[in-house]
Short mmCIF file of C-alpha atoms (C1' of nucleotides) and ligand atoms in Angstrom, two decimals:
data_model
loop_
_atom_site.label_atom_id
_atom_site.label_comp_id
_atom_site.label_asym_id
_atom_site.label_seq_id
_atom_site.Cartn_x
_atom_site.Cartn_y
_atom_site.Cartn_z
CA MET A 1 -79.56 -54.20 -26.89
CA LYS A 2 -80.59 -52.78 -23.19
CA LYS A 3 -78.02 -50.89 -23.28
CA LYS A 4 -79.60 -48.15 -20.63
CA LYS A 5 -80.65 -51.28 -18.13
CA ALA A 6 -77.03 -52.15 -18.21
CA LYS A 7 -76.70 -48.24 -17.19
CA GLU A 8 -78.40 -49.15 -14.55
CA LYS A 9 -76.59 -51.21 -12.99
CA ILE A 10 -73.29 -49.57 -12.93
CA LYS A 11 -73.09 -48.10 -8.95
CA ALA A 12 -73.35 -51.31 -8.19
CA ARG A 13 -70.13 -52.21 -9.12
CA SER A 14 -67.97 -49.58 -7.37
CA VAL A 15 -67.95 -51.90 -3.77
CA PRO A 16 -64.58 -53.66 -4.74
CA PHE A 17 -63.44 -49.91 -6.05
CA SER A 18 -64.91 -48.06 -2.40
CA GLN A 19 -62.82 -50.87 -0.50
CA THR A 20 -60.09 -50.58 -1.74
CA ARG A 21 -59.70 -47.39 -1.34
CA THR A 22 -60.60 -47.69 2.05
CA ARG A 23 -56.93 -50.46 1.92
CA HIS A 24 -54.83 -48.06 0.83
CA ALA A 25 -55.19 -45.27 3.20
CA SER A 26 -54.66 -48.05 6.18
CA GLU A 27 -51.49 -49.87 4.04
CA THR A 28 -48.65 -46.70 5.69
CA ALA A 29 -49.38 -47.39 8.55
CA GLU A 30 -49.34 -51.43 8.26
CA ASP A 31 -46.44 -51.14 6.71
CA TYR A 32 -45.16 -48.51 9.48
CA VAL A 33 -45.75 -50.58 12.84
CA GLU A 34 -44.60 -53.99 11.03
CA ALA A 35 -41.28 -52.05 9.88
CA VAL A 36 -40.78 -50.56 14.04
CA MET A 37 -41.10 -54.05 15.24
CA ASP A 38 -39.00 -55.87 13.68
CA LEU A 39 -35.75 -53.04 13.62
CA ILE A 40 -36.35 -52.67 17.52
CA ASP A 41 -36.40 -56.62 17.03
CA GLU A 42 -33.68 -57.07 15.08
CA THR A 43 -31.07 -54.05 15.62
CA GLY A 44 -32.34 -53.21 19.11
CA GLU A 45 -33.86 -49.24 18.18
CA CYS A 46 -35.79 -47.78 15.97
CA ARG A 47 -34.75 -44.69 14.15
CA VAL A 48 -36.33 -42.27 11.42
CA LEU A 49 -33.31 -43.04 8.97
CA ASP A 50 -33.98 -46.61 9.26
CA LEU A 51 -37.31 -46.74 8.52
CA ALA A 52 -36.42 -43.83 5.61
CA ARG A 53 -33.32 -47.12 4.05
CA PHE A 54 -36.16 -50.11 4.95
CA PHE A 55 -38.32 -48.07 2.53
CA ASN A 56 -36.34 -46.72 0.66
CA VAL A 57 -37.82 -42.56 0.38
CA SER A 58 -36.47 -39.83 2.45
CA HIS A 59 -35.73 -39.61 6.66
CA VAL A 60 -38.70 -36.47 5.90
CA THR A 61 -41.38 -39.06 5.06
CA VAL A 62 -40.62 -40.98 7.59
CA SER A 63 -40.29 -38.31 10.23
CA ARG A 64 -43.65 -36.72 8.65
CA THR A 65 -46.11 -40.43 8.36
CA VAL A 66 -44.77 -41.18 12.24
CA LYS A 67 -45.18 -38.20 13.69
CA ARG A 68 -49.33 -38.86 12.02
CA LEU A 69 -48.81 -42.36 13.45
CA ASN A 70 -48.31 -40.77 16.41
CA ASP A 71 -51.54 -38.49 16.74
CA GLN A 72 -53.49 -42.29 15.08
CA ASP A 73 -52.01 -43.20 18.57
CA LEU A 74 -49.83 -46.33 16.81
CA LEU A 75 -46.30 -44.51 17.47
CA LEU A 76 -45.02 -43.44 20.41
CA THR A 77 -42.33 -40.41 19.06
CA GLN A 78 -40.10 -37.42 20.38
CA SER A 79 -38.08 -35.36 18.81
CA TYR A 80 -34.33 -36.33 18.53
CA LYS A 81 -35.46 -40.21 20.19
CA PRO A 82 -36.12 -44.08 18.69
CA ILE A 83 -39.42 -44.68 17.87
CA GLU A 84 -41.81 -46.73 20.20
CA LEU A 85 -44.93 -48.98 19.21
CA THR A 86 -48.12 -48.12 21.57
CA GLU A 87 -49.86 -51.23 22.51
CA LYS A 88 -52.32 -50.89 19.87
CA GLY A 89 -49.40 -50.67 17.25
CA TYR A 90 -47.90 -53.59 18.49
CA LYS A 91 -51.25 -54.91 17.74
CA LEU A 92 -51.09 -53.60 14.57
CA ALA A 93 -47.70 -54.84 14.11
CA LYS A 94 -47.87 -58.32 15.39
CA LYS A 95 -51.75 -58.82 12.72
CA SER A 96 -50.40 -57.01 10.03
CA LYS A 97 -47.34 -59.55 10.01
CA LYS A 98 -48.72 -62.82 11.18
CA ARG A 99 -50.71 -62.14 7.23
CA HIS A 100 -47.61 -61.00 5.70
CA GLU A 101 -46.32 -64.61 6.43
CA ILE A 102 -49.20 -66.17 5.11
CA VAL A 103 -49.28 -64.73 1.97
CA LEU A 104 -45.24 -64.86 1.47
CA ASP A 105 -46.01 -68.59 2.30
CA PHE A 106 -48.52 -69.40 0.42
CA LEU A 107 -47.03 -67.45 -2.99
CA ILE A 108 -44.07 -69.98 -2.23
CA LYS A 109 -46.06 -72.91 -1.41
CA LEU A 110 -48.13 -71.73 -4.82
CA GLY A 111 -44.74 -72.23 -7.31
CA VAL A 112 -43.37 -68.89 -7.12
CA ASP A 113 -40.00 -67.72 -6.57
CA LYS A 114 -38.36 -66.39 -3.34
CA ALA A 115 -37.41 -62.99 -4.89
CA ASN A 116 -40.83 -62.77 -7.13
CA ALA A 117 -42.89 -63.60 -3.90
CA GLU A 118 -41.34 -61.03 -1.87
CA ILE A 119 -42.36 -58.04 -4.04
CA ASP A 120 -45.34 -59.57 -4.80
CA SER A 121 -46.08 -60.13 -0.67
CA GLU A 122 -45.58 -57.01 0.02
CA GLY A 123 -48.44 -54.95 -1.99
CA ILE A 124 -51.08 -58.37 -1.83
CA GLU A 125 -51.05 -58.86 1.83
CA HIS A 126 -52.97 -55.53 1.97
CA HIS A 127 -55.87 -56.46 0.51
CA VAL A 128 -56.68 -59.54 1.50
CA SER A 129 -59.90 -60.44 3.35
CA SER A 130 -60.02 -62.81 6.29
CA LYS A 131 -61.39 -65.44 4.70
CA THR A 132 -58.91 -64.98 1.46
CA LEU A 133 -56.42 -65.41 4.23
CA ASP A 134 -58.66 -68.63 5.64
CA ALA A 135 -58.45 -69.71 1.76
CA MET A 136 -54.29 -69.28 2.13
CA LYS A 137 -54.31 -71.44 4.94
CA ARG A 138 -56.47 -73.87 4.58
CA PHE A 139 -53.71 -74.36 0.64
CA LEU A 140 -50.58 -73.95 2.73
CA LYS A 141 -51.94 -77.36 5.30
CA MET B 1 -25.87 -59.82 18.94
CA LYS B 2 -24.74 -58.31 16.33
CA LYS B 3 -27.54 -55.72 15.97
CA LYS B 4 -24.77 -53.32 14.05
CA LYS B 5 -24.67 -55.98 11.63
CA ALA B 6 -28.44 -56.17 11.38
CA LYS B 7 -28.76 -51.80 10.05
CA GLU B 8 -26.23 -52.39 7.56
CA LYS B 9 -28.52 -54.78 5.92
CA ILE B 10 -31.46 -52.73 6.30
CA LYS B 11 -31.24 -51.05 2.93
CA ALA B 12 -30.83 -54.58 1.19
CA ARG B 13 -34.56 -55.04 1.87
CA SER B 14 -36.29 -51.90 0.54
CA VAL B 15 -36.67 -53.31 -2.96
CA PRO B 16 -40.22 -54.57 -2.38
CA PHE B 17 -41.60 -51.11 -1.42
CA SER B 18 -40.36 -49.37 -3.89
CA GLN B 19 -42.04 -51.65 -6.88
CA THR B 20 -45.01 -51.78 -4.39
CA ARG B 21 -44.75 -47.93 -5.17
CA THR B 22 -44.20 -48.27 -8.84
CA ARG B 23 -47.35 -50.46 -9.05
CA HIS B 24 -49.75 -48.27 -6.81
CA ALA B 25 -48.34 -45.42 -9.80
CA SER B 26 -49.66 -47.58 -12.37
CA GLU B 27 -52.99 -49.15 -10.66
CA THR B 28 -55.13 -45.81 -11.78
CA ALA B 29 -54.83 -45.76 -15.44
CA GLU B 30 -54.42 -49.46 -15.34
CA ASP B 31 -58.43 -49.45 -13.31
CA TYR B 32 -59.61 -46.70 -15.74
CA VAL B 33 -58.03 -47.81 -19.35
CA GLU B 34 -60.20 -51.44 -18.03
CA ALA B 35 -63.64 -49.41 -17.07
CA VAL B 36 -63.87 -47.50 -20.20
CA MET B 37 -63.42 -50.86 -21.84
CA ASP B 38 -66.19 -52.34 -20.22
CA LEU B 39 -68.51 -49.68 -20.66
CA ILE B 40 -68.22 -49.35 -23.34
CA ASP B 41 -68.98 -52.25 -24.41
CA GLU B 42 -72.08 -52.84 -22.71
CA THR B 43 -73.50 -49.93 -22.94
CA GLY B 44 -72.59 -48.86 -26.25
CA GLU B 45 -70.64 -45.71 -24.58
CA CYS B 46 -68.25 -44.65 -21.81
CA ARG B 47 -69.31 -40.75 -20.14
CA VAL B 48 -67.86 -39.08 -16.80
CA LEU B 49 -71.03 -40.04 -15.28
CA ASP B 50 -70.70 -43.82 -15.10
CA LEU B 51 -66.84 -43.66 -14.49
CA ALA B 52 -68.20 -41.93 -11.49
CA ARG B 53 -71.04 -43.67 -10.58
CA PHE B 54 -68.39 -46.60 -11.77
CA PHE B 55 -66.12 -46.15 -8.89
CA ASN B 56 -68.10 -44.39 -6.61
CA VAL B 57 -65.94 -41.08 -7.19
CA SER B 58 -66.96 -37.07 -7.81
CA HIS B 59 -67.75 -37.02 -11.29
CA VAL B 60 -64.67 -33.90 -10.71
CA THR B 61 -62.14 -36.47 -9.89
CA VAL B 62 -62.83 -38.66 -13.02
CA SER B 63 -62.33 -35.51 -15.57
CA ARG B 64 -59.40 -34.89 -14.32
CA THR B 65 -57.49 -38.73 -14.19
CA VAL B 66 -59.18 -38.88 -17.50
CA LYS B 67 -57.50 -35.58 -18.59
CA ARG B 68 -54.52 -36.69 -17.21
CA LEU B 69 -54.25 -40.52 -18.61
CA ASN B 70 -56.09 -38.26 -22.14
CA ASP B 71 -52.25 -36.70 -21.84
CA GLN B 72 -50.15 -39.63 -20.83
CA ASP B 73 -51.55 -41.48 -24.49
CA LEU B 74 -53.90 -43.87 -22.59
CA LEU B 75 -57.65 -42.13 -22.86
CA LEU B 76 -58.98 -39.65 -25.74
CA THR B 77 -61.48 -36.39 -24.86
CA GLN B 78 -62.53 -33.96 -26.04
CA SER B 79 -65.71 -31.68 -23.95
CA TYR B 80 -68.70 -32.52 -23.57
CA LYS B 81 -67.84 -36.41 -25.67
CA PRO B 82 -68.39 -39.60 -24.72
CA ILE B 83 -64.64 -41.26 -23.04
CA GLU B 84 -62.85 -43.73 -26.27
CA LEU B 85 -59.82 -45.83 -25.89
CA THR B 86 -56.41 -45.44 -27.51
CA GLU B 87 -54.80 -48.11 -29.46
CA LYS B 88 -52.07 -48.41 -26.22
CA GLY B 89 -54.65 -47.08 -23.56
CA TYR B 90 -56.91 -50.36 -25.66
CA LYS B 91 -53.70 -52.92 -25.44
CA LEU B 92 -53.33 -52.19 -21.54
CA ALA B 93 -57.55 -52.66 -20.59
CA LYS B 94 -56.81 -55.99 -22.88
CA LYS B 95 -54.16 -57.27 -20.41
CA SER B 96 -55.55 -55.48 -17.57
CA LYS B 97 -58.79 -57.32 -17.47
CA LYS B 98 -56.99 -60.48 -18.69
CA ARG B 99 -54.85 -60.37 -15.77
CA HIS B 100 -57.92 -59.15 -13.27
CA GLU B 101 -59.59 -62.23 -14.81
CA ILE B 102 -57.31 -64.30 -13.24
CA VAL B 103 -56.60 -63.57 -10.11
CA LEU B 104 -60.55 -63.70 -10.19
CA ASP B 105 -60.88 -67.01 -11.24
CA PHE B 106 -57.79 -68.70 -8.89
CA LEU B 107 -59.47 -66.57 -5.32
CA ILE B 108 -62.65 -68.54 -6.61
CA LYS B 109 -61.45 -71.98 -6.94
CA LEU B 110 -59.34 -70.96 -3.98
CA GLY B 111 -62.71 -71.67 -1.99
CA VAL B 112 -63.55 -67.34 -2.02
CA ASP B 113 -66.90 -66.25 -2.04
CA LYS B 114 -67.66 -64.70 -5.14
CA ALA B 115 -68.06 -61.50 -3.22
CA ASN B 116 -65.23 -61.38 -1.75
CA ALA B 117 -62.98 -62.32 -4.47
CA GLU B 118 -64.65 -59.77 -6.61
CA ILE B 119 -63.42 -57.72 -3.78
CA ASP B 120 -60.24 -58.25 -3.40
CA SER B 121 -59.03 -59.55 -6.55
CA GLU B 122 -59.74 -55.34 -7.31
CA GLY B 123 -57.11 -54.72 -5.22
CA ILE B 124 -54.06 -58.18 -6.21
CA GLU B 125 -54.64 -57.43 -9.73
CA HIS B 126 -51.87 -54.85 -9.38
CA HIS B 127 -49.45 -57.03 -7.45
CA VAL B 128 -49.04 -60.08 -9.17
CA SER B 129 -46.11 -60.45 -10.83
CA SER B 130 -45.49 -62.43 -14.64
CA LYS B 131 -44.53 -65.08 -12.08
CA THR B 132 -47.05 -65.44 -9.57
CA LEU B 133 -49.39 -64.51 -12.37
CA ASP B 134 -47.83 -67.87 -14.21
CA ALA B 135 -48.56 -69.65 -11.01
CA MET B 136 -52.20 -69.10 -11.43
CA LYS B 137 -52.65 -70.55 -14.37
CA ARG B 138 -50.50 -73.37 -13.63
CA PHE B 139 -53.36 -73.58 -10.56
CA LEU B 140 -56.41 -73.08 -12.88
CA LYS B 141 -55.76 -76.02 -14.89
"C1'" DC C 1 -87.69 -22.19 -30.34
"C1'" DA C 2 -87.44 -21.65 -25.07
"C1'" DT C 3 -86.88 -24.65 -21.36
"C1'" DC C 4 -84.94 -27.00 -18.10
"C1'" DA C 5 -82.74 -31.19 -16.28
"C1'" DT C 6 -78.95 -33.32 -17.00
"C1'" DC C 7 -73.55 -33.20 -18.31
"C1'" DC C 8 -69.46 -31.64 -17.17
"C1'" DG C 9 -65.88 -27.90 -17.28
"C1'" DT C 10 -63.34 -24.45 -13.68
"C1'" DA C 11 -61.85 -23.00 -8.95
"C1'" DG C 12 -60.52 -23.44 -5.08
"C1'" DC C 13 -59.97 -26.12 -0.48
"C1'" DC C 14 -57.86 -30.64 1.57
"C1'" DA C 15 -54.40 -34.68 2.98
"C1'" DT C 16 -51.03 -37.98 1.23
"C1'" DT C 17 -46.71 -39.20 0.11
"C1'" DG C 18 -43.11 -38.13 -2.47
"C1'" DC C 19 -38.45 -34.39 -3.19
"C1'" DT C 20 -34.37 -30.92 -1.92
"C1'" DA C 21 -32.67 -27.58 0.94
"C1'" DC C 22 -31.35 -25.74 4.78
"C1'" DA C 23 -31.88 -25.33 10.31
"C1'" DT C 24 -31.23 -27.87 14.62
"C1'" DT C 25 -29.18 -31.26 17.72
"C1'" DT C 26 -27.16 -35.21 19.44
"C1'" DG C 27 -23.21 -37.67 20.69
"C1'" DT C 28 -18.16 -39.05 19.36
"C1'" DC C 29 -13.47 -38.22 19.72
"C1'" DC C 30 -9.36 -35.20 20.06
"C1'" DG D 1 -15.46 -28.45 25.99
"C1'" DG D 2 -14.80 -27.48 21.00
"C1'" DA D 3 -15.57 -29.57 16.86
"C1'" DC D 4 -17.20 -32.10 13.39
"C1'" DA D 5 -20.38 -36.34 11.66
"C1'" DA D 6 -24.47 -37.49 12.00
"C1'" DA D 7 -29.52 -37.95 13.28
"C1'" DT D 8 -33.43 -34.81 13.18
"C1'" DG D 9 -36.92 -31.59 12.05
"C1'" DT D 10 -38.48 -27.79 9.20
"C1'" DA D 11 -39.92 -25.23 5.17
"C1'" DG D 12 -41.39 -25.19 0.98
"C1'" DC D 13 -42.81 -27.45 -3.65
"C1'" DA D 14 -44.71 -31.13 -6.88
"C1'" DA D 15 -48.07 -34.86 -7.84
"C1'" DT D 16 -52.02 -37.72 -7.36
"C1'" DG D 17 -56.78 -38.65 -5.74
"C1'" DG D 18 -60.47 -37.18 -2.63
"C1'" DC D 19 -64.51 -33.17 -2.13
"C1'" DT D 20 -67.68 -29.18 -2.68
"C1'" DA D 21 -70.05 -24.55 -5.56
"C1'" DC D 22 -70.90 -23.14 -8.83
"C1'" DG D 23 -71.67 -21.82 -13.47
"C1'" DG D 24 -72.03 -23.29 -19.19
"C1'" DA D 25 -72.93 -26.65 -22.37
"C1'" DT D 26 -76.10 -30.45 -23.81
"C1'" DG D 27 -80.22 -32.13 -25.37
"C1'" DA D 28 -84.85 -33.58 -24.21
"C1'" DT D 29 -89.61 -31.62 -24.25
"C1'" DG D 30 -93.24 -29.78 -24.17
MN1 MN E 201 -46.77 -53.94 2.72
MN1 MN E 202 -59.24 -54.10 -12.44
MN1 MN E 203 -58.63 -52.79 -9.59
MN1 MN E 204 -52.60 -51.68 -3.49
#
DNA sequence: CATCATCCGTAGCCATTGCTACATTTGTCC
DNA sequence: GGACAAATGTAGCAATGGCTACGGATGATG
């Protein structure tokens, strides 16, 4: 057995994990801007408590995250005022929502029931490369 | 526009996000036990530094995580000794590895190149319900 | 068996994301 | 306008998962 040689090759396999960590880091931003866009679209405005109910977390968690996304130039916030999207945030929201819809439609066409497809697509969407997204689009056609 | 009615329905959409958070919580455990199994299989033993290279993180991050998984009865550790799997850890590793392989094979059969399929499957695997996994298996046949 | 490189543990820092408890602001209703 | 309810902010705690710096343990080599 070439077990010493095997040990030397371990580092080469770390790329997917590094990439997955990077993707997890943008996941909150993607979910939040998409939620803000949808809530404004559907109810006319987006409030801290709307997001808290939407994500099923406390208003404190939302308030803190919204402040960070404001610092990252994705959201616009003022105390006790509705939350708005920046241009940058709006672009990310459109892109994320489109990708999310493709993943959801793909799972349904694959034969997954709607309830499970909605749950799974909420996580899967953040781990889909442009190559995989293209493959899903081809399958949908 | 029925915007007040729209606000009332928001909470109903939180289920996928709650589920996604639950899945993220088990992600590290799944990746670790799978890695320990593979490293023992390929190199004869699994050391803290092997995992650090495998995941591309510091040995400190690995050491802390391994200790927690030991407390969760998934891994067996002693200071300065190789890391072993418990029965529970081994079962989780087998199940996770099988699921991971199905997701990877599925993406490749869908038309994704191997490099991207390996990256994407590393994240997607943790967000695949048994229903979606079944749909992927059907597609592979 | 002494030395030295490697491995691993500990201390302590930071960021993120969850929470409860409490304070403040805002808006509504009389 | 005052009172009350709802919305939002703030303080502070915990768990997780990154990191560097440092020191002790282990094992290989001469
Ligand atoms: Mn999502
Ligand atoms: Mn895995
Ligand atoms: Mn993984
Ligand atoms: Mn994920």
